[in-house]
Amino acid sequence: MSDKILSKNTYRAYKSTNDRFVQYLLDTKQDQSEESAYHFLFFLRRSGKNDATIGRNRSALKTLFGYDLSDFGLSISKDSPSIPVGFDKIKEYLAKFESSDNLVDRRDWLVIALLYWGGLRRSEVANIKIEHINEDDNSIYLPITKAQEPQSITIDPILIDKMINYRIDLNKNGYRGTNVFLSFSRNNSGGKPLTDQSINLIVKRRLGPEAKADYLRHGCITDLVNNGANPQTVQIHARHKSMGTTLMTYYHPPTEKENPMNFLPATVDKSE
């Protein structure tokens, strides 16, 4: 925590945020991290909290844990993805560059497509190697994940084909190395892979300075929920360790208190 002296009211507010965040982590079985802090803010938004409340919690998390959450989008509908870049802009970009022959355009197109449709984290995209791509079942093996254990995802076969053809063309142009996504900096025919930071820069350059790689993953999961996917499908694609993370972070609480009797057969046949 910062060394600055807090007023009693500020201290109580920060303690309240800390208590809620800790309870959220316990309920969803997540570790404390900047990503889980994003999940927590997103949970508050989906629970109907206003911008002022979310802003206070965001400031408290920064002071308490040093997390830089300044790019968490405010002033957006709680029914929308927690990203200031909607799917229409992503779709517009992907349509514009899908047929490009330029190696940089093709790399960036695949990076953004995997972040969104694959729901991947930027570190997972950065570490994809040629041998991780499985054409037989249209899957990608992920040796390095947040769960600290290998995982696999299934994606559209079109993306698999594009990745393989792209990597073949890289080899033809003299680029080596085993990672699929390489830096095109000067004198990099040795195959230096992209970093987490460079992937974030690609997203900002292609989708706008307000965009962030992590938002595409959250947008993917939100769109699954909003388009009617059942919670288990969402959990599997998001690779959440706990169903609680999926339910508490991405599903709406009921807007009105529901009477469970309305969902059960009547206790007495009223037609008699």
C-alpha positions as YAML, in Angstrom:
chain: A
units: angstrom
residues:
- id: 1
  name: MET
  ca: [0.00, 0.00, 0.00]
- id: 2
  name: SER
  ca: [1.06, 3.58, -0.56]
- id: 3
  name: ASP
  ca: [2.85, 5.30, 2.34]
- id: 4
  name: LYS
  ca: [0.59, 8.35, 2.17]
- id: 5
  name: ILE
  ca: [-1.67, 8.99, 5.18]
- id: 6
  name: LEU
  ca: [-5.31, 8.19, 4.49]
- id: 7
  name: SER
  ca: [-8.29, 9.87, 6.12]
- id: 8
  name: LYS
  ca: [-10.63, 7.68, 8.17]
- id: 9
  name: ASN
  ca: [-13.29, 7.76, 5.46]
- id: 10
  name: THR
  ca: [-10.79, 6.88, 2.74]
- id: 11
  name: TYR
  ca: [-9.37, 4.10, 4.89]
- id: 12
  name: ARG
  ca: [-12.86, 2.65, 5.42]
- id: 13
  name: ALA
  ca: [-13.59, 2.85, 1.68]
- id: 14
  name: TYR
  ca: [-10.32, 1.11, 0.80]
- id: 15
  name: LYS
  ca: [-10.91, -1.55, 3.45]
- id: 16
  name: SER
  ca: [-14.36, -2.14, 1.97]
- id: 17
  name: THR
  ca: [-12.86, -2.60, -1.50]
- id: 18
  name: ASN
  ca: [-10.19, -4.94, -0.12]
- id: 19
  name: ASP
  ca: [-12.81, -7.04, 1.70]
- id: 20
  name: ARG
  ca: [-15.02, -7.29, -1.41]
- id: 21
  name: PHE
  ca: [-12.05, -8.14, -3.63]
- id: 22
  name: VAL
  ca: [-10.81, -10.84, -1.25]
- id: 23
  name: GLN
  ca: [-14.31, -12.34, -1.01]
- id: 24
  name: TYR
  ca: [-14.60, -12.29, -4.81]
- id: 25
  name: LEU
  ca: [-11.28, -14.14, -5.12]
- id: 26
  name: LEU
  ca: [-12.43, -16.75, -2.60]
- id: 27
  name: ASP
  ca: [-15.81, -17.20, -4.32]
- id: 28
  name: THR
  ca: [-14.26, -17.57, -7.78]
- id: 29
  name: LYS
  ca: [-11.12, -19.47, -6.67]
- id: 30
  name: GLN
  ca: [-8.77, -16.99, -8.35]
- id: 31
  name: ASP
  ca: [-5.34, -15.85, -7.25]
- id: 32
  name: GLN
  ca: [-4.70, -12.18, -6.54]
- id: 33
  name: SER
  ca: [-3.34, -10.56, -9.70]
- id: 34
  name: GLU
  ca: [-3.90, -7.62, -12.00]
- id: 35
  name: GLU
  ca: [-6.02, -9.83, -14.26]
- id: 36
  name: SER
  ca: [-8.27, -10.94, -11.39]
- id: 37
  name: ALA
  ca: [-8.61, -7.25, -10.44]
- id: 38
  name: TYR
  ca: [-9.91, -6.60, -13.98]
- id: 39
  name: HIS
  ca: [-12.33, -9.51, -13.50]
- id: 40
  name: PHE
  ca: [-13.48, -7.97, -10.22]
- id: 41
  name: LEU
  ca: [-14.17, -4.57, -11.83]
- id: 42
  name: PHE
  ca: [-15.96, -6.31, -14.67]
- id: 43
  name: PHE
  ca: [-18.06, -8.23, -12.10]
- id: 44
  name: LEU
  ca: [-19.01, -4.93, -10.44]
- id: 45
  name: ARG
  ca: [-20.11, -3.53, -13.80]
- id: 46
  name: ARG
  ca: [-22.20, -6.58, -14.64]
- id: 47
  name: SER
  ca: [-23.76, -6.31, -11.16]
- id: 48
  name: GLY
  ca: [-25.07, -2.87, -12.11]
- id: 49
  name: LYS
  ca: [-22.62, -0.65, -10.22]
- id: 50
  name: ASN
  ca: [-22.30, 2.88, -11.62]
- id: 51
  name: ASP
  ca: [-19.14, 4.56, -12.91]
- id: 52
  name: ALA
  ca: [-18.53, 6.42, -9.65]
- id: 53
  name: THR
  ca: [-18.55, 3.19, -7.62]
- id: 54
  name: ILE
  ca: [-16.35, 1.36, -10.10]
- id: 55
  name: GLY
  ca: [-13.98, 4.33, -10.25]
- id: 56
  name: ARG
  ca: [-13.59, 4.34, -6.46]
- id: 57
  name: ASN
  ca: [-12.89, 0.61, -6.42]
- id: 58
  name: ARG
  ca: [-10.40, 0.99, -9.26]
- id: 59
  name: SER
  ca: [-8.53, 3.75, -7.39]
- id: 60
  name: ALA
  ca: [-8.51, 1.68, -4.22]
- id: 61
  name: LEU
  ca: [-7.07, -1.36, -6.01]
- id: 62
  name: LYS
  ca: [-4.32, 0.80, -7.49]
- id: 63
  name: THR
  ca: [-3.42, 2.21, -4.07]
- id: 64
  name: LEU
  ca: [-3.71, -1.12, -2.24]
- id: 65
  name: PHE
  ca: [-1.92, -3.37, -4.73]
- id: 66
  name: GLY
  ca: [-0.24, -1.10, -7.27]
- id: 67
  name: TYR
  ca: [-2.36, -2.37, -10.19]
- id: 68
  name: ASP
  ca: [-2.58, 0.06, -13.10]
- id: 69
  name: LEU
  ca: [-6.22, -0.30, -14.06]
- id: 70
  name: SER
  ca: [-6.55, 3.14, -15.64]
- id: 71
  name: ASP
  ca: [-7.56, 1.70, -19.02]
- id: 72
  name: PHE
  ca: [-10.57, -0.18, -17.64]
- id: 73
  name: GLY
  ca: [-13.39, 1.39, -19.67]
- id: 74
  name: LEU
  ca: [-15.98, 3.44, -17.82]
- id: 75
  name: SER
  ca: [-19.11, 5.05, -19.27]
- id: 76
  name: ILE
  ca: [-20.19, 1.91, -21.13]
- id: 77
  name: SER
  ca: [-23.32, -0.16, -20.80]
- id: 78
  name: LYS
  ca: [-23.16, -3.06, -18.38]
- id: 79
  name: ASP
  ca: [-24.64, -5.15, -21.22]
- id: 80
  name: SER
  ca: [-21.60, -4.46, -23.40]
- id: 81
  name: PRO
  ca: [-18.18, -6.08, -23.33]
- id: 82
  name: SER
  ca: [-15.80, -4.45, -20.84]
- id: 83
  name: ILE
  ca: [-13.88, -3.00, -23.74]
- id: 84
  name: PRO
  ca: [-13.99, 0.44, -25.35]
- id: 85
  name: VAL
  ca: [-13.64, -1.31, -28.73]
- id: 86
  name: GLY
  ca: [-16.79, -3.09, -29.90]
- id: 87
  name: PHE
  ca: [-16.94, -6.11, -32.16]
- id: 88
  name: ASP
  ca: [-17.97, -3.93, -35.12]
- id: 89
  name: LYS
  ca: [-14.54, -2.26, -35.09]
- id: 90
  name: ILE
  ca: [-12.78, -5.63, -34.75]
- id: 91
  name: LYS
  ca: [-14.85, -7.02, -37.63]
- id: 92
  name: GLU
  ca: [-14.13, -3.95, -39.76]
- id: 93
  name: TYR
  ca: [-10.39, -4.35, -39.21]
- id: 94
  name: LEU
  ca: [-10.38, -8.10, -39.89]
- id: 95
  name: ALA
  ca: [-12.38, -7.66, -43.11]
- id: 96
  name: LYS
  ca: [-10.06, -4.92, -44.33]
- id: 97
  name: PHE
  ca: [-6.84, -6.89, -43.94]
- id: 98
  name: GLU
  ca: [-7.98, -10.51, -44.40]
- id: 99
  name: SER
  ca: [-6.71, -10.72, -47.99]
- id: 100
  name: SER
  ca: [-3.50, -8.74, -47.51]
- id: 101
  name: ASP
  ca: [-0.27, -10.33, -48.78]
- id: 102
  name: ASN
  ca: [1.88, -8.21, -46.48]
- id: 103
  name: LEU
  ca: [3.56, -10.34, -43.79]
- id: 104
  name: VAL
  ca: [3.07, -7.72, -41.07]
- id: 105
  name: ASP
  ca: [-0.63, -7.34, -41.92]
- id: 106
  name: ARG
  ca: [-1.08, -11.11, -41.89]
- id: 107
  name: ARG
  ca: [0.69, -11.49, -38.55]
- id: 108
  name: ASP
  ca: [-1.35, -8.74, -36.92]
- id: 109
  name: TRP
  ca: [-4.59, -10.13, -38.39]
- id: 110
  name: LEU
  ca: [-3.92, -13.55, -36.87]
- id: 111
  name: VAL
  ca: [-2.90, -12.09, -33.51]
- id: 112
  name: ILE
  ca: [-6.16, -10.13, -33.18]
- id: 113
  name: ALA
  ca: [-8.26, -13.04, -34.48]
- id: 114
  name: LEU
  ca: [-6.75, -15.40, -31.90]
- id: 115
  name: LEU
  ca: [-7.14, -12.92, -29.05]
- id: 116
  name: TYR
  ca: [-10.84, -12.54, -29.85]
- id: 117
  name: TRP
  ca: [-12.10, -15.84, -31.30]
- id: 118
  name: GLY
  ca: [-9.70, -17.96, -29.28]
- id: 119
  name: GLY
  ca: [-10.19, -15.94, -26.11]
- id: 120
  name: LEU
  ca: [-6.43, -16.16, -25.63]
- id: 121
  name: ARG
  ca: [-4.25, -14.11, -23.32]
- id: 122
  name: ARG
  ca: [-1.44, -12.18, -24.97]
- id: 123
  name: SER
  ca: [1.27, -14.32, -23.34]
- id: 124
  name: GLU
  ca: [-0.40, -17.42, -24.76]
- id: 125
  name: VAL
  ca: [-0.40, -15.97, -28.28]
- id: 126
  name: ALA
  ca: [3.24, -14.91, -27.94]
- id: 127
  name: ASN
  ca: [4.32, -18.45, -27.05]
- id: 128
  name: ILE
  ca: [2.55, -20.38, -29.83]
- id: 129
  name: LYS
  ca: [5.07, -22.48, -31.75]
- id: 130
  name: ILE
  ca: [4.73, -24.33, -35.03]
- id: 131
  name: GLU
  ca: [4.60, -27.72, -33.32]
- id: 132
  name: HIS
  ca: [1.69, -26.56, -31.12]
- id: 133
  name: ILE
  ca: [-0.69, -26.41, -34.10]
- id: 134
  name: ASN
  ca: [-2.71, -29.60, -34.66]
- id: 135
  name: GLU
  ca: [-4.45, -29.78, -38.04]
- id: 136
  name: ASP
  ca: [-6.16, -33.09, -37.21]
- id: 137
  name: ASP
  ca: [-8.47, -31.66, -34.55]
- id: 138
  name: ASN
  ca: [-8.09, -27.92, -35.24]
- id: 139
  name: SER
  ca: [-6.52, -27.26, -31.87]
- id: 140
  name: ILE
  ca: [-3.63, -25.26, -30.45]
- id: 141
  name: TYR
  ca: [-1.57, -26.59, -27.56]
- id: 142
  name: LEU
  ca: [-0.78, -23.94, -24.93]
- id: 143
  name: PRO
  ca: [2.21, -24.93, -22.79]
- id: 144
  name: ILE
  ca: [2.25, -21.68, -20.80]
- id: 145
  name: THR
  ca: [-1.05, -20.53, -19.28]
- id: 146
  name: LYS
  ca: [-2.31, -18.57, -16.29]
- id: 147
  name: ALA
  ca: [-3.28, -21.88, -14.67]
- id: 148
  name: GLN
  ca: [0.42, -22.85, -14.81]
- id: 149
  name: GLU
  ca: [-0.46, -26.07, -16.58]
- id: 150
  name: PRO
  ca: [-0.68, -26.96, -20.29]
- id: 151
  name: GLN
  ca: [-4.05, -26.50, -21.98]
- id: 152
  name: SER
  ca: [-5.50, -26.82, -25.49]
- id: 153
  name: ILE
  ca: [-8.12, -24.82, -27.35]
- id: 154
  name: THR
  ca: [-10.18, -25.70, -30.41]
- id: 155
  name: ILE
  ca: [-10.54, -22.95, -33.00]
- id: 156
  name: ASP
  ca: [-11.95, -22.44, -36.47]
- id: 157
  name: PRO
  ca: [-10.06, -24.54, -39.07]
- id: 158
  name: ILE
  ca: [-9.79, -21.41, -41.23]
- id: 159
  name: LEU
  ca: [-7.52, -19.85, -38.57]
- id: 160
  name: ILE
  ca: [-5.45, -23.03, -38.41]
- id: 161
  name: ASP
  ca: [-4.92, -22.94, -42.20]
- id: 162
  name: LYS
  ca: [-4.04, -19.23, -42.14]
- id: 163
  name: MET
  ca: [-1.46, -19.77, -39.38]
- id: 164
  name: ILE
  ca: [0.21, -22.65, -41.21]
- id: 165
  name: ASN
  ca: [0.30, -20.86, -44.57]
- id: 166
  name: TYR
  ca: [1.59, -17.71, -42.92]
- id: 167
  name: ARG
  ca: [4.43, -19.61, -41.24]
- id: 168
  name: ILE
  ca: [5.33, -21.32, -44.53]
- id: 169
  name: ASP
  ca: [5.60, -17.91, -46.19]
- id: 170
  name: LEU
  ca: [7.78, -16.65, -43.33]
- id: 171
  name: ASN
  ca: [10.24, -19.47, -44.01]
- id: 172
  name: LYS
  ca: [10.21, -18.66, -47.72]
- id: 173
  name: ASN
  ca: [11.18, -15.09, -46.86]
- id: 174
  name: GLY
  ca: [14.12, -16.21, -44.77]
- id: 175
  name: TYR
  ca: [12.64, -15.99, -41.28]
- id: 176
  name: ARG
  ca: [13.58, -18.83, -38.96]
- id: 177
  name: GLY
  ca: [12.73, -19.83, -35.42]
- id: 178
  name: THR
  ca: [9.95, -22.00, -34.04]
- id: 179
  name: ASN
  ca: [7.47, -19.35, -32.83]
- id: 180
  name: VAL
  ca: [4.60, -18.57, -35.15]
- id: 181
  name: PHE
  ca: [4.60, -14.82, -34.47]
- id: 182
  name: LEU
  ca: [7.91, -13.03, -34.93]
- id: 183
  name: SER
  ca: [9.14, -9.49, -34.65]
- id: 184
  name: PHE
  ca: [9.92, -7.82, -37.97]
- id: 185
  name: SER
  ca: [12.52, -5.50, -36.54]
- id: 186
  name: ARG
  ca: [15.68, -4.97, -38.57]
- id: 187
  name: ASN
  ca: [18.07, -7.94, -38.80]
- id: 188
  name: ASN
  ca: [15.64, -10.39, -37.22]
- id: 189
  name: SER
  ca: [15.83, -13.30, -39.66]
- id: 190
  name: GLY
  ca: [16.88, -15.35, -36.63]
- id: 191
  name: GLY
  ca: [13.27, -15.50, -35.50]
- id: 192
  name: LYS
  ca: [12.93, -13.35, -32.39]
- id: 193
  name: PRO
  ca: [9.38, -13.95, -31.08]
- id: 194
  name: LEU
  ca: [6.88, -11.26, -30.20]
- id: 195
  name: THR
  ca: [6.66, -10.24, -26.55]
- id: 196
  name: ASP
  ca: [3.52, -9.64, -24.46]
- id: 197
  name: GLN
  ca: [4.13, -5.91, -24.77]
- id: 198
  name: SER
  ca: [4.52, -6.00, -28.54]
- id: 199
  name: ILE
  ca: [1.21, -7.85, -28.87]
- id: 200
  name: ASN
  ca: [-0.48, -5.12, -26.86]
- id: 201
  name: LEU
  ca: [1.10, -2.52, -29.17]
- id: 202
  name: ILE
  ca: [-0.24, -4.38, -32.21]
- id: 203
  name: VAL
  ca: [-3.77, -4.18, -30.79]
- id: 204
  name: LYS
  ca: [-3.43, -0.46, -30.05]
- id: 205
  name: ARG
  ca: [-1.98, 0.26, -33.50]
- id: 206
  name: ARG
  ca: [-4.69, -1.69, -35.31]
- id: 207
  name: LEU
  ca: [-7.78, -0.96, -33.20]
- id: 208
  name: GLY
  ca: [-6.96, 2.39, -31.62]
- id: 209
  name: PRO
  ca: [-5.00, 3.73, -28.64]
- id: 210
  name: GLU
  ca: [-7.86, 2.91, -26.25]
- id: 211
  name: ALA
  ca: [-7.71, -0.81, -27.07]
- id: 212
  name: LYS
  ca: [-5.88, -3.48, -25.09]
- id: 213
  name: ALA
  ca: [-5.20, -7.15, -25.80]
- id: 214
  name: ASP
  ca: [-6.93, -8.33, -22.62]
- id: 215
  name: TYR
  ca: [-10.15, -6.57, -23.69]
- id: 216
  name: LEU
  ca: [-10.46, -8.86, -26.71]
- id: 217
  name: ARG
  ca: [-10.50, -11.94, -24.47]
- id: 218
  name: HIS
  ca: [-13.14, -10.36, -22.24]
- id: 219
  name: GLY
  ca: [-15.12, -9.35, -25.34]
- id: 220
  name: CYS
  ca: [-15.02, -12.94, -26.61]
- id: 221
  name: ILE
  ca: [-16.36, -14.36, -23.35]
- id: 222
  name: THR
  ca: [-19.01, -11.64, -23.04]
- id: 223
  name: ASP
  ca: [-20.24, -12.27, -26.58]
- id: 224
  name: LEU
  ca: [-20.52, -16.01, -25.84]
- id: 225
  name: VAL
  ca: [-22.71, -15.18, -22.85]
- id: 226
  name: ASN
  ca: [-24.81, -12.56, -24.65]
- id: 227
  name: ASN
  ca: [-25.36, -14.88, -27.61]
- id: 228
  name: GLY
  ca: [-26.80, -17.64, -25.41]
- id: 229
  name: ALA
  ca: [-23.93, -20.10, -24.84]
- id: 230
  name: ASN
  ca: [-24.50, -22.20, -21.74]
- id: 231
  name: PRO
  ca: [-22.19, -21.59, -18.76]
- id: 232
  name: GLN
  ca: [-20.25, -24.83, -19.20]
- id: 233
  name: THR
  ca: [-19.44, -23.97, -22.83]
- id: 234
  name: VAL
  ca: [-18.29, -20.51, -21.74]
- id: 235
  name: GLN
  ca: [-16.15, -21.93, -18.92]
- id: 236
  name: ILE
  ca: [-14.46, -24.43, -21.25]
- id: 237
  name: HIS
  ca: [-13.66, -21.84, -23.91]
- id: 238
  name: ALA
  ca: [-12.47, -19.29, -21.33]
- id: 239
  name: ARG
  ca: [-10.50, -22.04, -19.55]
- id: 240
  name: HIS
  ca: [-11.61, -20.82, -16.15]
- id: 241
  name: LYS
  ca: [-10.54, -23.18, -13.39]
- id: 242
  name: SER
  ca: [-13.79, -22.58, -11.52]
- id: 243
  name: MET
  ca: [-17.35, -22.25, -12.79]
- id: 244
  name: GLY
  ca: [-17.70, -19.56, -10.11]
- id: 245
  name: THR
  ca: [-15.33, -17.31, -12.05]
- id: 246
  name: THR
  ca: [-17.49, -17.65, -15.16]
- id: 247
  name: LEU
  ca: [-20.80, -17.13, -13.40]
- id: 248
  name: MET
  ca: [-19.82, -14.28, -11.09]
- id: 249
  name: THR
  ca: [-17.81, -12.35, -13.67]
- id: 250
  name: TYR
  ca: [-19.87, -12.69, -16.84]
- id: 251
  name: TYR
  ca: [-23.49, -13.56, -16.03]
- id: 252
  name: HIS
  ca: [-26.15, -11.01, -15.12]
- id: 253
  name: PRO
  ca: [-27.70, -11.09, -11.67]
- id: 254
  name: PRO
  ca: [-31.51, -10.97, -11.94]
- id: 255
  name: THR
  ca: [-32.83, -7.43, -12.21]
- id: 256
  name: GLU
  ca: [-35.74, -8.28, -9.89]
- id: 257
  name: LYS
  ca: [-36.08, -10.79, -7.10]
- id: 258
  name: GLU
  ca: [-37.48, -13.98, -8.59]
- id: 259
  name: ASN
  ca: [-39.99, -16.22, -6.87]
- id: 260
  name: PRO
  ca: [-38.73, -19.81, -7.23]
- id: 261
  name: MET
  ca: [-42.34, -21.06, -7.06]
- id: 262
  name: ASN
  ca: [-42.90, -19.52, -10.49]
- id: 263
  name: PHE
  ca: [-40.55, -22.13, -11.94]
- id: 264
  name: LEU
  ca: [-42.12, -25.18, -10.26]
- id: 265
  name: PRO
  ca: [-45.42, -27.03, -10.82]
- id: 266
  name: ALA
  ca: [-48.34, -25.65, -8.84]
- id: 267
  name: THR
  ca: [-48.84, -27.23, -5.41]
- id: 268
  name: VAL
  ca: [-52.59, -27.43, -6.02]
- id: 269
  name: ASP
  ca: [-54.45, -27.95, -9.28]
- id: 270
  name: LYS
  ca: [-56.39, -24.68, -9.47]
- id: 271
  name: SER
  ca: [-58.65, -26.02, -12.22]
- id: 272
  name: GLU
  ca: [-60.52, -28.23, -9.76]
...
